[in-house]
Tab-separated table of C-alpha atoms and ligand atoms in Angstrom:
chain	number	residue	atom	x	y	z
A	1	MET	CA	-79.185	-10.213	-34.222
A	2	LEU	CA	-79.203	-8.070	-31.096
A	3	GLN	CA	-81.572	-5.147	-31.477
A	4	ASP	CA	-82.795	-2.787	-28.781
A	5	GLN	CA	-86.192	-1.109	-28.389
A	6	TYR	CA	-84.953	1.821	-30.485
A	7	GLN	CA	-84.060	-0.475	-33.432
A	8	ARG	CA	-80.329	-0.072	-32.878
A	9	VAL	CA	-78.463	-3.205	-33.964
A	10	HIS	CA	-75.661	-4.108	-31.536
A	11	ASP	CA	-72.690	-5.792	-33.194
A	12	TYR	CA	-69.662	-4.425	-31.334
A	13	LEU	CA	-68.478	-5.897	-28.020
A	14	ARG	CA	-65.781	-4.518	-25.748
A	15	ILE	CA	-64.359	-7.081	-23.353
A	16	SER	CA	-62.428	-5.910	-20.319
A	17	LEU	CA	-59.696	-8.419	-19.459
A	18	THR	CA	-58.748	-6.917	-16.108
A	19	ASP	CA	-59.375	-3.995	-13.808
A	20	SER	CA	-55.648	-3.832	-12.998
A	21	CYS	CA	-53.369	-1.308	-14.590
A	22	ASN	CA	-49.697	-0.443	-14.571
A	23	PHE	CA	-50.585	3.284	-14.901
A	24	ARG	CA	-52.550	5.535	-12.561
A	25	CYS	CA	-54.260	8.047	-14.883
A	26	ASN	CA	-56.139	10.300	-12.524
A	27	TYR	CA	-59.134	10.881	-14.855
A	28	CYS	CA	-59.705	7.113	-15.033
A	29	MET	CA	-59.175	5.858	-11.492
A	30	PRO	CA	-60.825	6.904	-8.263
A	31	ASP	CA	-58.688	9.056	-6.039
A	32	GLU	CA	-58.426	6.562	-3.212
A	33	ASP	CA	-56.259	3.455	-3.376
A	34	ILE	CA	-57.930	1.081	-5.756
A	35	GLN	CA	-58.218	-2.658	-5.076
A	36	SER	CA	-58.088	-4.978	-8.063
A	37	MET	CA	-60.546	-7.848	-8.225
A	38	PRO	CA	-59.320	-11.247	-7.023
A	39	ASN	CA	-58.474	-13.580	-9.894
A	40	ALA	CA	-61.376	-15.925	-9.077
A	41	HIS	CA	-63.827	-13.067	-9.776
A	42	LEU	CA	-62.384	-12.460	-13.243
A	43	MET	CA	-63.636	-14.223	-16.335
A	44	GLN	CA	-61.139	-17.007	-16.980
A	45	ALA	CA	-59.698	-17.568	-20.463
A	46	ASP	CA	-62.123	-20.403	-21.286
A	47	GLU	CA	-65.081	-18.362	-19.988
A	48	ILE	CA	-64.086	-15.373	-22.137
A	49	GLU	CA	-64.043	-17.698	-25.137
A	50	ILE	CA	-67.520	-19.115	-24.408
A	51	ILE	CA	-69.017	-15.661	-23.810
A	52	ALA	CA	-67.355	-14.118	-26.876
A	53	LYS	CA	-68.564	-17.028	-29.061
A	54	LYS	CA	-72.122	-16.523	-27.851
A	55	PHE	CA	-71.992	-12.836	-28.776
A	56	VAL	CA	-70.571	-13.707	-32.202
A	57	ASP	CA	-73.422	-16.209	-32.724
A	58	LEU	CA	-75.770	-13.316	-31.910
A	59	GLY	CA	-74.285	-11.090	-34.611
A	60	VAL	CA	-71.219	-9.401	-33.106
A	61	LYS	CA	-68.747	-8.443	-35.828
A	62	LYS	CA	-66.124	-6.561	-33.863
A	63	ILE	CA	-64.475	-7.238	-30.483
A	64	ARG	CA	-62.153	-4.844	-28.661
A	65	LEU	CA	-60.070	-6.035	-25.718
A	66	THR	CA	-59.621	-3.397	-23.074
A	67	GLY	CA	-59.302	-2.956	-19.323
A	68	GLY	CA	-57.707	-1.696	-17.046
A	69	GLU	CA	-54.661	-2.442	-19.102
A	70	PRO	CA	-55.377	-5.585	-21.158
A	71	LEU	CA	-51.677	-6.329	-21.649
A	72	VAL	CA	-51.096	-6.852	-17.908
A	73	ARG	CA	-53.449	-9.849	-17.951
A	74	LYS	CA	-51.159	-12.880	-17.601
A	75	GLU	CA	-53.115	-14.959	-20.104
A	76	PHE	CA	-53.281	-12.160	-22.721
A	77	PRO	CA	-51.382	-14.082	-25.470
A	78	GLN	CA	-53.561	-17.150	-24.975
A	79	ILE	CA	-56.810	-15.135	-24.875
A	80	ILE	CA	-56.032	-13.165	-28.025
A	81	GLN	CA	-54.933	-16.280	-29.873
A	82	THR	CA	-58.214	-18.030	-29.033
A	83	LEU	CA	-60.381	-15.049	-29.931
A	84	SER	CA	-58.512	-14.575	-33.218
A	85	LYS	CA	-60.185	-17.749	-34.485
A	86	LEU	CA	-63.624	-16.119	-34.296
A	87	PRO	CA	-65.008	-14.479	-37.456
A	88	VAL	CA	-64.700	-10.925	-36.089
A	89	GLU	CA	-62.475	-7.900	-36.362
A	90	LEU	CA	-60.333	-8.060	-33.225
A	91	THR	CA	-58.673	-4.935	-31.800
A	92	ILE	CA	-57.218	-3.698	-28.525
A	93	SER	CA	-56.954	-0.487	-26.509
A	94	SER	CA	-53.734	-0.155	-24.535
A	95	ASN	CA	-51.600	2.376	-22.748
A	96	GLY	CA	-48.774	1.108	-24.944
A	97	VAL	CA	-46.122	0.384	-22.381
A	98	LEU	CA	-46.090	-3.414	-22.890
A	99	ILE	CA	-46.617	-3.439	-26.659
A	100	ASP	CA	-43.052	-4.574	-27.469
A	101	LYS	CA	-43.473	-7.544	-25.127
A	102	HIS	CA	-46.675	-8.631	-26.874
A	103	LEU	CA	-45.905	-7.598	-30.455
A	104	ASN	CA	-45.545	-11.168	-31.682
A	105	ALA	CA	-48.786	-12.231	-30.010
A	106	LEU	CA	-50.596	-9.320	-31.685
A	107	LYS	CA	-49.149	-10.215	-35.082
A	108	ALA	CA	-49.847	-13.929	-34.675
A	109	ALA	CA	-53.475	-13.109	-33.851
A	110	GLY	CA	-53.776	-11.050	-37.035
A	111	ILE	CA	-54.443	-7.768	-35.204
A	112	LYS	CA	-54.271	-4.858	-37.649
A	113	LYS	CA	-55.470	-1.914	-35.580
A	114	VAL	CA	-54.417	-0.759	-32.133
A	115	ASN	CA	-55.602	2.195	-30.032
A	116	ILE	CA	-52.979	3.699	-27.748
A	117	SER	CA	-53.757	6.225	-25.020
A	118	LEU	CA	-51.371	9.156	-24.904
A	119	ASP	CA	-52.572	12.418	-23.408
A	120	THR	CA	-49.438	14.500	-23.716
A	121	LEU	CA	-46.193	14.643	-25.695
A	122	ASN	CA	-44.330	16.098	-22.750
A	123	ARG	CA	-42.428	13.723	-20.467
A	124	GLU	CA	-43.108	15.657	-17.259
A	125	SER	CA	-46.841	16.104	-17.975
A	126	PHE	CA	-46.985	12.402	-18.829
A	127	ARG	CA	-45.488	11.528	-15.440
A	128	LYS	CA	-48.011	13.755	-13.681
A	129	LEU	CA	-51.026	12.415	-15.599
A	130	THR	CA	-50.202	8.717	-15.382
A	131	ASN	CA	-48.058	8.712	-12.254
A	132	ARG	CA	-45.488	6.763	-14.259
A	133	ASP	CA	-42.309	7.965	-15.974
A	134	GLN	CA	-42.875	5.954	-19.148
A	135	PHE	CA	-43.317	8.506	-21.921
A	136	GLU	CA	-40.257	7.317	-23.893
A	137	LYS	CA	-41.296	3.674	-23.738
A	138	VAL	CA	-44.816	4.438	-24.955
A	139	TRP	CA	-43.485	6.630	-27.748
A	140	GLU	CA	-40.996	3.919	-28.809
A	141	ASN	CA	-43.803	1.388	-28.878
A	142	ILE	CA	-46.032	3.623	-30.997
A	143	ASN	CA	-43.191	3.786	-33.523
A	144	LEU	CA	-42.718	0.038	-33.276
A	145	LEU	CA	-46.389	-0.459	-34.164
A	146	LEU	CA	-46.055	1.883	-37.153
A	147	GLU	CA	-42.891	0.109	-38.349
A	148	ASN	CA	-44.846	-3.121	-38.184
A	149	LYS	CA	-47.651	-1.644	-40.300
A	150	PHE	CA	-50.359	-1.495	-37.644
A	151	ARG	CA	-53.006	1.204	-38.032
A	152	VAL	CA	-52.533	3.239	-34.864
A	153	LYS	CA	-55.069	5.535	-33.262
A	154	ILE	CA	-53.894	7.757	-30.424
A	155	ASN	CA	-56.538	8.503	-27.788
A	156	VAL	CA	-56.058	11.846	-26.059
A	157	VAL	CA	-58.378	12.756	-23.186
A	158	ALA	CA	-59.059	16.458	-23.693
A	159	LEU	CA	-58.652	17.913	-20.218
A	160	ASN	CA	-59.334	21.622	-20.101
A	161	GLY	CA	-56.317	23.445	-18.722
A	162	ILE	CA	-53.878	20.717	-19.807
A	163	ILE	CA	-54.469	19.765	-23.410
A	164	GLU	CA	-54.825	23.257	-24.950
A	165	LYS	CA	-51.067	23.666	-25.009
A	166	GLU	CA	-50.653	20.472	-26.955
A	167	ILE	CA	-53.549	20.210	-29.397
A	168	LEU	CA	-51.551	21.781	-32.196
A	169	ASP	CA	-48.519	19.571	-31.416
A	170	PHE	CA	-50.696	16.468	-31.708
A	171	VAL	CA	-52.107	17.637	-35.041
A	172	ALA	CA	-48.579	18.511	-36.236
A	173	LEU	CA	-47.588	14.932	-35.429
A	174	THR	CA	-49.958	13.704	-38.134
A	175	LYS	CA	-47.961	15.543	-40.829
A	176	ASP	CA	-45.253	12.922	-41.300
A	177	LEU	CA	-46.642	10.016	-39.299
A	178	PRO	CA	-49.737	8.043	-40.355
A	179	LEU	CA	-51.252	8.391	-36.888
A	180	HIS	CA	-54.940	8.934	-36.208
A	181	VAL	CA	-55.255	11.189	-33.182
A	182	ARG	CA	-58.614	11.297	-31.404
A	183	PHE	CA	-59.383	13.928	-28.822
A	184	ILE	CA	-61.932	12.552	-26.341
A	185	GLU	CA	-64.066	14.956	-24.327
A	186	PHE	CA	-63.570	14.292	-20.610
A	187	MET	CA	-66.388	12.096	-19.269
A	188	PRO	CA	-67.770	11.726	-15.728
A	189	PHE	CA	-67.291	8.428	-13.871
A	190	ALA	CA	-67.334	7.449	-10.216
A	191	GLY	CA	-64.472	9.054	-8.346
A	192	ASN	CA	-62.802	10.911	-11.239
A	193	LEU	CA	-63.527	14.435	-9.951
A	194	TRP	CA	-65.301	15.422	-13.162
A	195	ASN	CA	-66.814	18.843	-13.464
A	196	LYS	CA	-68.078	20.753	-16.474
A	197	ASP	CA	-65.185	23.206	-16.392
A	198	LYS	CA	-62.722	20.394	-17.092
A	199	VAL	CA	-64.457	19.608	-20.403
A	200	LEU	CA	-62.830	21.115	-23.464
A	201	THR	CA	-65.392	20.780	-26.239
A	202	ALA	CA	-64.653	19.581	-29.761
A	203	ALA	CA	-65.970	22.867	-31.160
A	204	LYS	CA	-63.377	24.832	-29.174
A	205	MET	CA	-60.577	22.452	-30.122
A	206	LEU	CA	-61.485	22.605	-33.805
A	207	GLU	CA	-61.474	26.376	-33.676
A	208	MET	CA	-57.943	26.278	-32.255
A	209	VAL	CA	-56.742	23.844	-34.908
A	210	LYS	CA	-58.298	25.831	-37.756
A	211	LYS	CA	-56.327	28.912	-36.749
A	212	GLU	CA	-53.096	27.046	-37.479
A	213	PHE	CA	-53.922	24.408	-40.118
A	214	LYS	CA	-56.022	24.215	-43.250
A	215	VAL	CA	-58.318	21.284	-42.486
A	216	SER	CA	-60.922	19.279	-44.327
A	217	LYS	CA	-63.727	17.146	-42.891
A	218	LEU	CA	-63.473	13.433	-43.641
A	219	LYS	CA	-66.425	11.113	-44.147
A	220	ASP	CA	-67.485	9.269	-40.977
A	221	GLU	CA	-68.935	5.759	-41.007
A	222	PRO	CA	-72.488	5.254	-39.597
A	223	ASN	CA	-71.391	3.840	-36.206
A	224	ASP	CA	-68.296	6.031	-35.814
A	225	THR	CA	-68.014	7.751	-32.465
A	226	ALA	CA	-65.416	10.179	-33.831
A	227	LYS	CA	-65.790	13.113	-36.205
A	228	ALA	CA	-62.682	12.975	-38.377
A	229	TYR	CA	-60.623	15.695	-40.053
A	230	GLN	CA	-57.326	15.971	-41.877
A	231	ALA	CA	-54.900	18.847	-42.115
A	232	GLU	CA	-53.773	19.662	-45.631
A	233	ALA	CA	-50.926	17.435	-46.894
A	234	HIS	CA	-50.801	15.452	-43.621
A	235	LEU	CA	-50.360	11.672	-43.668
A	236	GLY	CA	-52.467	11.070	-40.579
A	237	THR	CA	-55.811	12.400	-39.392
A	238	PHE	CA	-57.362	13.816	-36.242
A	239	ALA	CA	-60.849	13.447	-34.813
A	240	PHE	CA	-63.065	14.394	-31.908
A	241	ILE	CA	-65.133	12.103	-29.719
A	242	THR	CA	-67.933	14.434	-28.681
A	243	THR	CA	-69.613	12.355	-25.980
A	244	MET	CA	-70.323	15.376	-23.810
A	245	SER	CA	-71.104	18.193	-26.258
A	246	GLU	CA	-72.884	16.156	-28.956
A	247	HIS	CA	-73.561	12.534	-28.081
A	248	PHE	CA	-73.852	9.832	-30.732
A	249	CYS	CA	-76.183	7.488	-28.831
A	250	GLY	CA	-78.660	7.382	-31.751
A	251	THR	CA	-76.337	5.106	-33.724
A	252	CYS	CA	-74.793	3.232	-30.788
A	253	ASN	CA	-73.906	-0.398	-31.556
A	254	ARG	CA	-71.727	-1.069	-28.491
A	255	MET	CA	-71.965	-3.424	-25.530
A	256	ARG	CA	-69.458	-4.095	-22.786
A	257	ILE	CA	-68.456	-6.987	-20.551
A	258	THR	CA	-66.570	-6.020	-17.417
A	259	ALA	CA	-63.600	-8.094	-16.270
A	260	ASP	CA	-65.865	-9.772	-13.690
A	261	GLY	CA	-68.315	-10.788	-16.388
A	262	LYS	CA	-71.085	-8.210	-15.953
A	263	MET	CA	-72.700	-6.985	-19.161
A	264	LYS	CA	-73.199	-3.232	-19.465
A	265	ASN	CA	-75.377	-2.037	-22.333
A	266	CYS	CA	-74.005	1.513	-22.020
A	267	LEU	CA	-70.814	3.129	-20.781
A	268	PHE	CA	-72.885	5.451	-18.608
A	269	GLY	CA	-75.589	2.997	-17.565
A	270	LYS	CA	-75.846	1.707	-14.000
A	271	ASP	CA	-77.579	-1.538	-15.027
A	272	GLU	CA	-75.458	-4.664	-15.130
A	273	MET	CA	-76.367	-8.214	-16.142
A	274	ASP	CA	-74.397	-10.986	-14.422
A	275	ILE	CA	-73.396	-13.048	-17.450
A	276	LEU	CA	-70.463	-14.792	-15.756
A	277	GLY	CA	-72.552	-15.732	-12.703
A	278	ALA	CA	-75.187	-17.306	-14.965
A	279	LEU	CA	-72.543	-19.145	-16.993
A	280	ARG	CA	-70.980	-20.556	-13.826
A	281	GLU	CA	-74.420	-21.781	-12.703
A	282	GLY	CA	-74.787	-23.622	-16.019
A	283	LYS	CA	-77.579	-21.345	-17.260
A	284	ASP	CA	-78.191	-20.196	-20.834
A	285	ILE	CA	-76.736	-16.678	-21.110
A	286	GLU	CA	-78.517	-15.734	-24.348
A	287	PRO	CA	-81.806	-14.553	-22.734
A	288	LEU	CA	-79.801	-12.334	-20.346
A	289	ILE	CA	-77.824	-10.778	-23.201
A	290	ARG	CA	-81.026	-10.105	-25.150
A	291	LEU	CA	-82.730	-8.607	-22.098
A	292	SER	CA	-79.784	-6.317	-21.401
A	293	VAL	CA	-79.795	-5.022	-24.983
A	294	ARG	CA	-83.570	-4.596	-24.975
A	295	ASN	CA	-83.428	-2.513	-21.768
A	296	LYS	CA	-80.851	-0.043	-23.066
A	297	HIS	CA	-81.709	3.613	-22.503
A	298	ALA	CA	-82.124	5.935	-25.474
A	299	ALA	CA	-79.097	8.045	-24.514
A	300	LEU	CA	-76.306	8.453	-21.965
A	301	GLY	CA	-77.473	5.555	-19.813
A	302	GLY	CA	-80.516	7.622	-18.831
A	303	GLN	CA	-78.301	9.381	-16.285
A	304	PHE	CA	-77.758	12.819	-17.767
A	305	THR	CA	-78.884	14.834	-20.753
A	306	GLN	CA	-77.469	16.450	-23.858
A	307	ASP	CA	-76.682	19.614	-21.874
A	308	TYR	CA	-73.536	18.290	-20.187
A	309	THR	CA	-73.124	21.480	-18.166
A	310	LYS	CA	-76.084	20.299	-16.062
A	311	ALA	CA	-74.619	16.839	-15.349
A	312	GLU	CA	-74.140	16.219	-11.638
A	313	ALA	CA	-71.181	13.881	-11.466
A	314	ASP	CA	-71.738	12.864	-7.833
A	315	LYS	CA	-75.317	11.725	-8.623
A	316	ILE	CA	-74.322	9.477	-11.540
A	317	GLU	CA	-74.437	5.837	-10.433
A	318	ASN	CA	-71.712	3.890	-12.173
A	319	ARG	CA	-68.353	2.198	-11.764
A	320	SER	CA	-65.102	4.030	-12.251
A	321	MET	CA	-63.801	3.875	-15.850
A	322	ILE	CA	-61.028	1.445	-14.938
A	323	LYS	CA	-63.619	-1.001	-13.561
A	324	ILE	CA	-65.950	-0.634	-16.556
A	325	GLY	CA	-63.419	-1.178	-19.319
A	326	GLY	CA	-63.184	1.844	-21.594
B	401	SAM	N1	-55.552	0.958	-20.442
B	401	SAM	C1	-56.049	1.106	-21.762
B	401	SAM	C2	-55.853	2.513	-22.282
B	401	SAM	O1	-55.453	3.374	-21.493
B	401	SAM	O2	-56.095	2.711	-23.460
B	401	SAM	C3	-57.486	0.670	-21.956
B	401	SAM	C4	-58.494	1.101	-20.913
B	401	SAM	S1	-58.801	2.849	-20.828
B	401	SAM	C5	-60.021	2.896	-19.548
B	401	SAM	C6	-59.672	3.149	-22.338
B	401	SAM	C7	-59.767	4.579	-22.775
B	401	SAM	O3	-60.609	5.307	-21.902
B	401	SAM	C8	-58.446	5.330	-22.806
B	401	SAM	O4	-58.265	5.900	-24.081
B	401	SAM	C9	-58.625	6.393	-21.761
B	401	SAM	O5	-57.902	7.545	-22.086
B	401	SAM	C10	-60.123	6.613	-21.804
B	401	SAM	N2	-60.657	7.252	-20.605
B	401	SAM	C11	-60.497	6.875	-19.319
B	401	SAM	N3	-61.167	7.705	-18.492
B	401	SAM	C12	-61.773	8.625	-19.274
B	401	SAM	C13	-62.612	9.766	-19.025
B	401	SAM	N4	-62.972	10.093	-17.802
B	401	SAM	N5	-63.050	10.477	-20.074
B	401	SAM	C14	-62.696	10.159	-21.341
B	401	SAM	N6	-61.927	9.091	-21.657
B	401	SAM	C15	-61.462	8.347	-20.633
B	402	SF4	FE1	-54.787	2.515	-16.904
B	402	SF4	FE2	-55.818	3.119	-19.311
B	402	SF4	FE3	-57.035	3.927	-17.045
B	402	SF4	FE4	-54.719	5.011	-17.702
B	402	SF4	S1	-56.635	5.136	-18.902
B	402	SF4	S2	-55.276	4.243	-15.624
B	402	SF4	S3	-53.686	3.362	-18.678
B	402	SF4	S4	-56.796	1.853	-17.699
């Protein structure tokens, strides 16, 4: 079991397969031209398997593959097939554009749940946010996942000034489609031009939704990061991930491995443990994993406080989101 100094048991691992992406979401990537890591720096398929197995031996029950865009990793089908043999719940986060290409691999690996990022339902806004004209393809692929009985969560980054116009449209979407929309408060990472005025809080969004829909609160599970609701007579649900306005660090069970094999015990933490380097030197990685978990800060990587309006984005030491693995 992996337990930190605050008695939090860590049983959920997010593995980034790549820091490359076929989209250019401006809240995720630094403004300047981003260089992807050379292949030799990435965990190779066999190394991912060894590292994942070690975490499972230490009590991990759920693994999410992320990135960058995990589906652009050439060996994705092979990696997911191998990991599907481990006794864990396996899921992925994707921008959705390559889902049709990998549908059979997802099914063969027994994947049941997929998170798709989609910040707008408007083609032109989509093009501006992602720098790619792929709204239709992503929307088709979301429907393809539903037709194939996947449980689909839609991740919407709640950018103040952009999302307000669409919150009600996203909730309306859950009337006839069994989609689970999650509005994520905009978080600060290196180079993403975060400032407090760009954060639209869950409380404000809920107020907007309640003016239009009759909603009820759903029960959240202990380690859930989202606070879930359902509009009356809707098939799907909606939820808020309140990282900025009301963090949920007290029940955090998550750890991350970056595509270059560095363990991060917190999304916002600057500390990294070189798991891949140790593995390549033939060392035992277990003590490093345990040390990383033990050293985890109580909240928000120790880099800012509950009052997000006081966060100073340029003083936070961290990677950009695309290089962490969201
Ligand atoms: N490419 C995949 C995708 O877009 O889902 C996986 C990686 S992406 C980094 C994972 C998630 O992080 C996405 O849902 C994305 O919207 C979210 N994300 C990226 N930057 C963010 C930020 N600054 N604040 C909140 N969420 C962010
Ligand atoms: Fe790529 Fe996902 Fe980041 Fe968008 S949010 S740039 S799709 S990794």
